[in-house]
Coordinates of C-alpha atoms and ligand atoms in Angstrom, one line a residue:
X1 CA -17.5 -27.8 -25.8
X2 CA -14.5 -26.5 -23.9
X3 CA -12.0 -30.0 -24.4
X4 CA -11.0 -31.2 -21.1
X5 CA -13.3 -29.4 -18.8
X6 CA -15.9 -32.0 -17.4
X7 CA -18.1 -29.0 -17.6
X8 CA -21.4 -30.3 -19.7
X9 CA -20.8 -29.1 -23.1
X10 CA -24.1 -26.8 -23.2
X11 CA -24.1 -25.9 -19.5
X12 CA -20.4 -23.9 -20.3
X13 CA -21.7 -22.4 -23.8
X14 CA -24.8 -21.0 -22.0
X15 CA -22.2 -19.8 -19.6
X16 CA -20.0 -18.0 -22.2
X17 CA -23.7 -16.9 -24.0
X18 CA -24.0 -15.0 -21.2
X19 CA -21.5 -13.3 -21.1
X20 CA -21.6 -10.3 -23.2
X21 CA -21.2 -6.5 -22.4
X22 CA -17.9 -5.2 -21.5
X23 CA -14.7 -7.5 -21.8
X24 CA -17.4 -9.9 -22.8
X25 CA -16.5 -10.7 -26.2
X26 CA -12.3 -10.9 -25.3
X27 CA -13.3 -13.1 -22.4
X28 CA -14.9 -15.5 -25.0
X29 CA -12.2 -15.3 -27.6
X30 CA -9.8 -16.1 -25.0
X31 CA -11.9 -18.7 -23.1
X32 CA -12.7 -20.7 -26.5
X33 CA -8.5 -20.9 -27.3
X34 CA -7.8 -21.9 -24.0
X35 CA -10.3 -24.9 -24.6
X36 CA -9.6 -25.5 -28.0
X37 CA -7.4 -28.8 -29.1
X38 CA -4.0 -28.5 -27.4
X39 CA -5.7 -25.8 -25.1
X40 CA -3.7 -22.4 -25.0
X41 CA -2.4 -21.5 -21.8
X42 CA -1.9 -17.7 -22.4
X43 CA -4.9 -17.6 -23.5
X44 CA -6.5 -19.1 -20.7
X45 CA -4.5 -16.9 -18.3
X46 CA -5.9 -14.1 -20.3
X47 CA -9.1 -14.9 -19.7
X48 CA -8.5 -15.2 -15.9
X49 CA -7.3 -12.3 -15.5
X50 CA -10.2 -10.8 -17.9
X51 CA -13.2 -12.3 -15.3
X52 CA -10.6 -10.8 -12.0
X53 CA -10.8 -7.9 -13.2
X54 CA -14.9 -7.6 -13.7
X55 CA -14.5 -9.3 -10.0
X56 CA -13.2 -6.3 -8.8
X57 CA -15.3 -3.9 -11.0
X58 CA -17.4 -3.0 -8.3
X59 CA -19.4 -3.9 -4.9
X60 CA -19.2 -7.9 -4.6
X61 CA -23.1 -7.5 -4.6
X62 CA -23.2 -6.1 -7.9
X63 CA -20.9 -8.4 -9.6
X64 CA -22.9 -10.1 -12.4
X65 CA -23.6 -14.2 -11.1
X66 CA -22.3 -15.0 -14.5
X67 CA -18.8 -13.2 -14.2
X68 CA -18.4 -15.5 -11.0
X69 CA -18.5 -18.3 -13.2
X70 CA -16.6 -17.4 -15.9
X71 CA -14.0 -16.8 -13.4
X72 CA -14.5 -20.5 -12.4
X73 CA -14.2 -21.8 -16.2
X74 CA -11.1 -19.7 -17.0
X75 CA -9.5 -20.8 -13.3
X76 CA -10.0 -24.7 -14.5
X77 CA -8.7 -24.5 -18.0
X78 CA -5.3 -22.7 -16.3
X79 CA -5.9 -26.2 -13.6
X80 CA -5.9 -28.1 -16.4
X81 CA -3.3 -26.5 -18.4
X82 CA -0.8 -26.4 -16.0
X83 CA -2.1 -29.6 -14.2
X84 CA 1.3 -31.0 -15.8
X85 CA 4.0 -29.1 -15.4
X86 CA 2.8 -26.6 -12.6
X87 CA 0.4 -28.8 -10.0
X88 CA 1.2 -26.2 -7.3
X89 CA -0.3 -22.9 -9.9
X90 CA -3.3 -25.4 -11.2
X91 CA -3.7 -26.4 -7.5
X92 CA -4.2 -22.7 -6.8
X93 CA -6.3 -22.0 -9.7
X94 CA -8.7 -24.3 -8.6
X95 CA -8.7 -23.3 -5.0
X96 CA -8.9 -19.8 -6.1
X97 CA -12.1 -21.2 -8.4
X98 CA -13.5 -22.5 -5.5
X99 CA -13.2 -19.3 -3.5
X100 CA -14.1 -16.4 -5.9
X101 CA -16.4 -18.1 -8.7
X102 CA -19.7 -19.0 -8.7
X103 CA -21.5 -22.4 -8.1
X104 CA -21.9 -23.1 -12.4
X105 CA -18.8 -25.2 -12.1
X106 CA -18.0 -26.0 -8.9
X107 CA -18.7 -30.2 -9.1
X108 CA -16.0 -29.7 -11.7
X109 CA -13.2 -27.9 -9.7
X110 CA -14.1 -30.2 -6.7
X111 CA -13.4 -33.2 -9.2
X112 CA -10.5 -32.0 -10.5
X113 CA -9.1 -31.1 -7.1
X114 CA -9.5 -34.5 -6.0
X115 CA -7.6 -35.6 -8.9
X116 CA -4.5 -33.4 -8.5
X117 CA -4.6 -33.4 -4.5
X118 CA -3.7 -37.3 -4.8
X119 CA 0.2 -36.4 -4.5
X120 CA 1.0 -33.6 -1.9
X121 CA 3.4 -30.7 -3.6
X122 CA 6.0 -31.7 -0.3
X123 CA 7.8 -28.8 -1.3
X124 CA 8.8 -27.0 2.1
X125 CA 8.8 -23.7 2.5
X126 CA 11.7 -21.7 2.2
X127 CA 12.8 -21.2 5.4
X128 CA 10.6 -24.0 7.1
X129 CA 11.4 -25.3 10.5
X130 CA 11.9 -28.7 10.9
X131 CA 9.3 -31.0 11.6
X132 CA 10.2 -31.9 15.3
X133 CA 10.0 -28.3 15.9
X134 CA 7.2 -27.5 14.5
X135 CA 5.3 -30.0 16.6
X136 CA 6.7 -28.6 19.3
X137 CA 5.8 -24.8 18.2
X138 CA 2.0 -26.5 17.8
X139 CA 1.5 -28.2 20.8
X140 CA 3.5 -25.4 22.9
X141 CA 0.8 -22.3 21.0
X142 CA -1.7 -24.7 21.7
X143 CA -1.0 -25.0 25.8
X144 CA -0.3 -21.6 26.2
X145 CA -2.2 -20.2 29.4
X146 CA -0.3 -17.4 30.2
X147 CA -2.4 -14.9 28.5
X148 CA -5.6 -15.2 30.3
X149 CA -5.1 -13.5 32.8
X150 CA -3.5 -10.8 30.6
X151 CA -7.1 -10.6 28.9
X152 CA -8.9 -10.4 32.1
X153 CA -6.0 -7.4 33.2
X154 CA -6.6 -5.7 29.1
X155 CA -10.2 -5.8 29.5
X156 CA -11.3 -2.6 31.3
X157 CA -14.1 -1.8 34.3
X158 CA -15.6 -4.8 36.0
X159 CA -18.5 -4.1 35.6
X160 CA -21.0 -4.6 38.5
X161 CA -23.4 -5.7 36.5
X162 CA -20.9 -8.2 34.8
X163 CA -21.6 -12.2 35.4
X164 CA -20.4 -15.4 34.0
X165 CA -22.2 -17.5 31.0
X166 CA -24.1 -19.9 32.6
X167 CA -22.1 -23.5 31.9
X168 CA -24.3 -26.6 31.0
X169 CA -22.8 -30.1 30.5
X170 CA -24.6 -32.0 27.2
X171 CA -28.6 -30.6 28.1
X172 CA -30.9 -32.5 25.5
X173 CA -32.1 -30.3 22.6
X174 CA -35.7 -30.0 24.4
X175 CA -33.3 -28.0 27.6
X176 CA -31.8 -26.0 25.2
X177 CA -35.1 -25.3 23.6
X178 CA -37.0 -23.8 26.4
X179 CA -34.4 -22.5 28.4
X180 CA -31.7 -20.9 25.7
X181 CA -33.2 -20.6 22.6
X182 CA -36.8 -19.6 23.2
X183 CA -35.0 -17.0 25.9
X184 CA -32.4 -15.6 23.6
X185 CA -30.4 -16.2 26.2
X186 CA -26.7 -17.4 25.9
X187 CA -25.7 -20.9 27.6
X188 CA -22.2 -22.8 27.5
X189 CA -22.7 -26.5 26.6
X190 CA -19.5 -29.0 27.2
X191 CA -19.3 -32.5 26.7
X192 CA -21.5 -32.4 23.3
X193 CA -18.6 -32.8 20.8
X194 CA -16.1 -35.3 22.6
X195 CA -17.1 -37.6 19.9
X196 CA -16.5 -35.0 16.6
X197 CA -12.8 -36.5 15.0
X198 CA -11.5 -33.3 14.9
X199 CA -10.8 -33.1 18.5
X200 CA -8.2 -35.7 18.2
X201 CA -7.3 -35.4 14.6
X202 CA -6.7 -31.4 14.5
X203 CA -4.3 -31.8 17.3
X204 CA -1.9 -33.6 14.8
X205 CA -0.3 -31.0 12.7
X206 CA 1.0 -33.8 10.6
X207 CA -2.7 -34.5 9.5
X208 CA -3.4 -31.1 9.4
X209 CA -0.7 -30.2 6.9
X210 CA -1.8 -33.6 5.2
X211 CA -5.0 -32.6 4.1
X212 CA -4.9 -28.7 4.0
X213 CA -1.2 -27.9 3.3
X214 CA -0.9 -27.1 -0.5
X215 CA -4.5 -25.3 -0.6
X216 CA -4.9 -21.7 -0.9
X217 CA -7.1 -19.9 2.2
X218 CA -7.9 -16.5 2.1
X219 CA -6.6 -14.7 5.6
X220 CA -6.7 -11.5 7.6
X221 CA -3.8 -9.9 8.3
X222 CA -3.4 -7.4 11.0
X223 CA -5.0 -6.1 14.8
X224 CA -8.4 -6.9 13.9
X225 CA -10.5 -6.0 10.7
X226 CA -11.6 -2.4 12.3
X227 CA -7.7 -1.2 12.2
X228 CA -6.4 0.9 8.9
X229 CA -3.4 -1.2 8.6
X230 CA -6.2 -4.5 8.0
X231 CA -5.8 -6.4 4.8
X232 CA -7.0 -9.8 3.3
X233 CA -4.7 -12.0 1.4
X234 CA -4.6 -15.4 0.2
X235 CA -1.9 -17.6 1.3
X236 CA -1.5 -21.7 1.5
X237 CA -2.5 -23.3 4.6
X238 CA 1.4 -24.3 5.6
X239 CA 2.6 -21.1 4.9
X240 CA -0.5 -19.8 7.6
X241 CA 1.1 -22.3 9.7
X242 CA 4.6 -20.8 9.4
X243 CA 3.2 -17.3 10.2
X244 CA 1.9 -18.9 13.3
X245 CA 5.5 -20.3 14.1
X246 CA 7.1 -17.2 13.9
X247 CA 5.9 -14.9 17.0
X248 CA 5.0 -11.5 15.0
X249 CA 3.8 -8.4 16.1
X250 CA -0.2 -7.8 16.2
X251 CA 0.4 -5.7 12.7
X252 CA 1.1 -9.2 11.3
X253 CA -1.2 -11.4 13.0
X254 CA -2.6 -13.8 10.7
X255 CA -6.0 -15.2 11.0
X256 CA -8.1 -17.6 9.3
X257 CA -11.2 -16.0 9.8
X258 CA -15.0 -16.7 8.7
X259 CA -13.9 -18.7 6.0
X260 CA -16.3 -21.6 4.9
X261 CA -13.5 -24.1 4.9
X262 CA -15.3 -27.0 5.1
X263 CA -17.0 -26.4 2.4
X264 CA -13.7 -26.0 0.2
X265 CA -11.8 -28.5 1.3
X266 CA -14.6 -31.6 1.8
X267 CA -11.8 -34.0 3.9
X268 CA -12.1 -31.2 7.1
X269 CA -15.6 -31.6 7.1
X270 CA -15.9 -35.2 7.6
X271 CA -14.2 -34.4 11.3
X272 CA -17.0 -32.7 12.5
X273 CA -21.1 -32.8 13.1
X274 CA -23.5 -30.2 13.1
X275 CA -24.8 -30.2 16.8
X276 CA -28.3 -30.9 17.3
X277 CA -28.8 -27.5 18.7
X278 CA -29.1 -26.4 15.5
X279 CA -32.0 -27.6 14.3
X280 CA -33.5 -25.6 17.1
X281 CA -36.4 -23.8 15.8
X282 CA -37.3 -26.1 13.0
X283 CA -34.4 -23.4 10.7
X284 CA -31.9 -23.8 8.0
X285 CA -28.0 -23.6 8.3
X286 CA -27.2 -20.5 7.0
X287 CA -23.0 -21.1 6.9
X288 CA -20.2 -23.3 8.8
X289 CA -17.3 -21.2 9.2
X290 CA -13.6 -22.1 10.6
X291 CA -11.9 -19.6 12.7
X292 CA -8.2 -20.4 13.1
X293 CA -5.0 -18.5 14.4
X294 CA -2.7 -18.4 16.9
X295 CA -2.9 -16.8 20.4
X296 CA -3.7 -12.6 20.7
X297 CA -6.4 -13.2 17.7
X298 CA -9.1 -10.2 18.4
X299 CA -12.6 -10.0 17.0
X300 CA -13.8 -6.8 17.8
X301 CA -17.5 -5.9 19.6
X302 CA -20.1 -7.0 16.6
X303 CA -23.5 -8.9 16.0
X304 CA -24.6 -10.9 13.8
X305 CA -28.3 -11.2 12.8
X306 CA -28.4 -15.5 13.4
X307 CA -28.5 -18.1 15.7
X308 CA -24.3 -19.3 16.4
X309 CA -23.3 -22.6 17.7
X310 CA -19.7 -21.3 18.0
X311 CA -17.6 -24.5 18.7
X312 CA -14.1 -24.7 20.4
X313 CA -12.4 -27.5 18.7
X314 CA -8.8 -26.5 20.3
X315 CA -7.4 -24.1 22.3
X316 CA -9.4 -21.7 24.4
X317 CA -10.9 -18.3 23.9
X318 CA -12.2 -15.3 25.7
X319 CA -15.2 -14.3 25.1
X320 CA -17.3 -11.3 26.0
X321 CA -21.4 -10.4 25.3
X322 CA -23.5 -7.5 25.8
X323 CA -27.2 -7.9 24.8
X324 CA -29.6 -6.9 22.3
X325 CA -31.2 -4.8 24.0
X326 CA -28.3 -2.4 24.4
X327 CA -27.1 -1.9 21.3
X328 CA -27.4 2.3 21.4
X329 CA -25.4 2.3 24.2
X330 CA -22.2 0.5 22.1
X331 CA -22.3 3.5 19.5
X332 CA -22.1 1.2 16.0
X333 CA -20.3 2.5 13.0
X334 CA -22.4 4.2 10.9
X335 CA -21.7 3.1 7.6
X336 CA -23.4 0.0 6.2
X337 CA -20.5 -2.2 5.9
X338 CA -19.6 -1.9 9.5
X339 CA -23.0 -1.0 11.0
X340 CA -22.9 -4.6 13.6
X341 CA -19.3 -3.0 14.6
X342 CA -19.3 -1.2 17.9
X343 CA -16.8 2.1 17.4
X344 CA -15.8 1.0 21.3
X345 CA -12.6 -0.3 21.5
X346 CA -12.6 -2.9 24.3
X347 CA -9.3 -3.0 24.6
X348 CA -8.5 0.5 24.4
X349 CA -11.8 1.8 25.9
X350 CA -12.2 5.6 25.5
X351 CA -14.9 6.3 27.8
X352 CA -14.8 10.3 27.3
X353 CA -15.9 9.8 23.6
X354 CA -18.2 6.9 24.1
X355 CA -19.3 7.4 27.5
X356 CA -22.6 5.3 27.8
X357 CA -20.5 1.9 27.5
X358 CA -19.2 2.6 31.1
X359 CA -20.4 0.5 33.0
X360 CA -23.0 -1.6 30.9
X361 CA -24.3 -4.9 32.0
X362 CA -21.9 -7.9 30.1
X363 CA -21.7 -11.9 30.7
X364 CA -18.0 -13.5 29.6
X365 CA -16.7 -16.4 29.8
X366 CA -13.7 -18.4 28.7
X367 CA -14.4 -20.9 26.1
X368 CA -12.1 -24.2 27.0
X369 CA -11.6 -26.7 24.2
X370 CA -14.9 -28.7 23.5
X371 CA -16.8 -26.6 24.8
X372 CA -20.0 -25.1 22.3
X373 CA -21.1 -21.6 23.4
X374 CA -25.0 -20.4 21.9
X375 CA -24.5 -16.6 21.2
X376 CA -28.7 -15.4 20.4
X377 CA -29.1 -13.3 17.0
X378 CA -27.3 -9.7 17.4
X379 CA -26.1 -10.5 20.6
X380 CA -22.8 -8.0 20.6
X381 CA -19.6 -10.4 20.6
X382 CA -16.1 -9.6 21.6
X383 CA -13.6 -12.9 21.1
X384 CA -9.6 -13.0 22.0
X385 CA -8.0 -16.5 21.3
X386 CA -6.1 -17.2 24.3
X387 CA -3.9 -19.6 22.7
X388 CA -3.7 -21.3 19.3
X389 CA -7.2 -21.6 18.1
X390 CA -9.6 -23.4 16.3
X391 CA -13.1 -22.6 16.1
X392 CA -16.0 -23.5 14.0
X393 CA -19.4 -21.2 13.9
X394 CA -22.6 -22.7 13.1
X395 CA -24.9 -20.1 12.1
X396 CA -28.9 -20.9 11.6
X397 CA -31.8 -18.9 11.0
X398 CA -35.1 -20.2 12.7
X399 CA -37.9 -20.8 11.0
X400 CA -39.7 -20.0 14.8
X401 CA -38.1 -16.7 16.1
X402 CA -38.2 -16.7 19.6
X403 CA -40.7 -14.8 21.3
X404 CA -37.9 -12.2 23.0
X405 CA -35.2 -12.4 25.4
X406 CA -35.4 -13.0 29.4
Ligands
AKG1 O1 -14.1 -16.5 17.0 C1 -14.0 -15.4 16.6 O2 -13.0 -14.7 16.5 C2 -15.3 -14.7 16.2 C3 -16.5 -15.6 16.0 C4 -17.7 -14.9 15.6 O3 -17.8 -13.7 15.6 C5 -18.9 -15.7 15.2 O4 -18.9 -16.9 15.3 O5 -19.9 -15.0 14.8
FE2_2 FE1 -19.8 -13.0 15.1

């Protein structure tokens, strides 16, 4: 049994059993010193590194389940080896165990992140602005109206055919039923989570920092994930937090995006409830993800094929649908990986290459905080965060599809 890991002794040498074929047999040798008596930290650094690697072998959807979690055994024996000396690295590994392994070991890197996250690192920074001023900078990205009307002035042709999402204030679930759900048909619902903590808790970046500051979040960095310059990097929340302070370009716009957050870090998740509306359809949650980031954040024209209760929890957001029904006429990529993308720029329309998208029938809307908006399976979706934003997806697939839209 690997000493110190509260994985059970037979569940982690099944694990490394397993584990054979290429770099299988250094992984073990390394794995085994890193567990053995004192525990050898090179070792268990080696084998990190061994398991990255086979991470990055190939398509995520070909990496072998068991690599996953021999990432997540390697990443807690560095936790635990450096636990001492190091809590910000064994903080990381853990996160990063969390993030990238599989779900073998994951009741053991969520108990020993609750151990170690006790203390916070309070280390600041370098180059951190005070804390007066950075609840200024929060509250100030958070108010910011100005750019809606930029949005409305950015986003080309009114259409004629263009009209509002219809706004509803807290309908039952039976109201949503008939007339949303069973209509595929997109409705604004305020009112329903005035009672969620996070509406008043998130507002405090004291509480914010509190909770999230030391752990690592993977982020997007750039226009939006259709430009070349688009990268993905993992970063800890305060230093996302700093990037939000300082007022970049859109090449360095950082955003927390479909990242299942809640999940990770279990405190964020007791601030919120998944709405009723969700159990429209008799279905099963398919992911909660948080989508956070300063104003000028773009998501460019996709679909996606569930059911979204996409929640404001601060700041506001434009949002922009085309239906279903129209989806030849938005030209999508054509390879796999980006095939719900729409090649149209919405921003930079260029109506002499894709011509058909002049003039298509759309519904927007602007998304205030606390307000939930339903967005039907591959409905096309264009979002711009008007200000600083937080958002949280709820995504469900029906047991009942709907019969078709209205
Ligand atoms: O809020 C965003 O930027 C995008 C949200 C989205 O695409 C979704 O919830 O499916
Ligand atoms: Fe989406």
């Amino acid at each position: 049994m690997a000493a110190g890991v509260e994985g059970e002794a037979e569940r982690v040498a099944a694990l490394l059993r397993e584990i054979t074929g290429e770099g299988g047999f250094a992984f073990v040798a390394s794995a085994e010193k890193a567990a053995a008596g004192a525990g050898d930290l090179r070792a268990a650094e080696a084998a990190r590194e061994m398991a990255w690697e086979q991470l990055h072998s190939g398509p995520w959807s070909e990496v072998g389940a068991a690599w996953r979690d021999a990432y997540a055994l390697a990443c807690l024996h560095v936790a635990r080896l450096r636990a001492g000396g190091d809590r910000p690295a064994a903080l990381k590994a853990l996160d990063m165990g969390l993030i990238m392994g599989g779900n073998l070991l994951r009741a053991d890197l969520e108990a020993a992140l609750a151990r170690i996250s006790v203390e916070p690192c309070g280390g600041r920074e370098e180059g951190a602005v005070a804390v007066d001023e950075e609840d200024r900078r929060w509250r100030e990205g958070l108010d910011r109206n100005r750019d809606i009307d930029d949005a409305l002035k950015i986003l080309p042709a009114k259409s004629l055919s263009s009209k509002k999402v219809e706004r509803r204030s807290h309908i039952s679930l039976e109201e949503f039923i008939c007339n949303y759900f069973l209509r595929e048909s997109p409705v604004i619902i305020s009112g329903a989570i005035d009672h969620w903590p996070a509406r008043t808790k998130w507002k405090d970046i004291k509480y914010l920092k509190k909770i999230a500051g030391d752990r690592t979040v993977p982020v997007e960095v750039g226009k939006h994930y259709v430009c070349s310059e688009w990268k993905q990097e993992l970063i800890t929340f305060s230093q996302f937090l700093e990037r939000m302070w300082s007022t970049g370009c859109p090449s360095n716009l950082t955003y927390l995006a479909q990242h299942p957050l809640f999940e990770q870090i279990k405190e964020l998740s007791e601030d919120l409830m998944v709405p009723d509306y969700c159990y429209a359809g008799g279905g099963e949650l398919q992911s909660l993800n948080a989508w956070f980031g300063p104003h000028g954040t773009v998501t460019p024209l996709h679909h996606d094929p569930h059911h979204n209760i996409l929640a404001q929890v601060l700041g506001r957001k434009y949002i922009r649908l085309y239906p279903a029904s129209i989806s030849e006429d938005l030209y999508p990529h054509t390879e796999t990986m980006l095939s719900n993308t729409s090649q149209v720029d919405l921003d930079n329309m260029n109506l002499k290459e894709f011509p058909r998208a002049e003039n298509l029938e759309f519904m927007d809307c602007i998304l205030e905080e606390g307000d939930l908006l339903y967005i039907p399976p591959k409905w096309w979706h264009y979002v711009r965060s008007l200000s600083t934003s937080f958002s949280v997806s709820f995504w469900w697939r029906a047991a009942v599809q709907p019969s078709g839209g209205s």
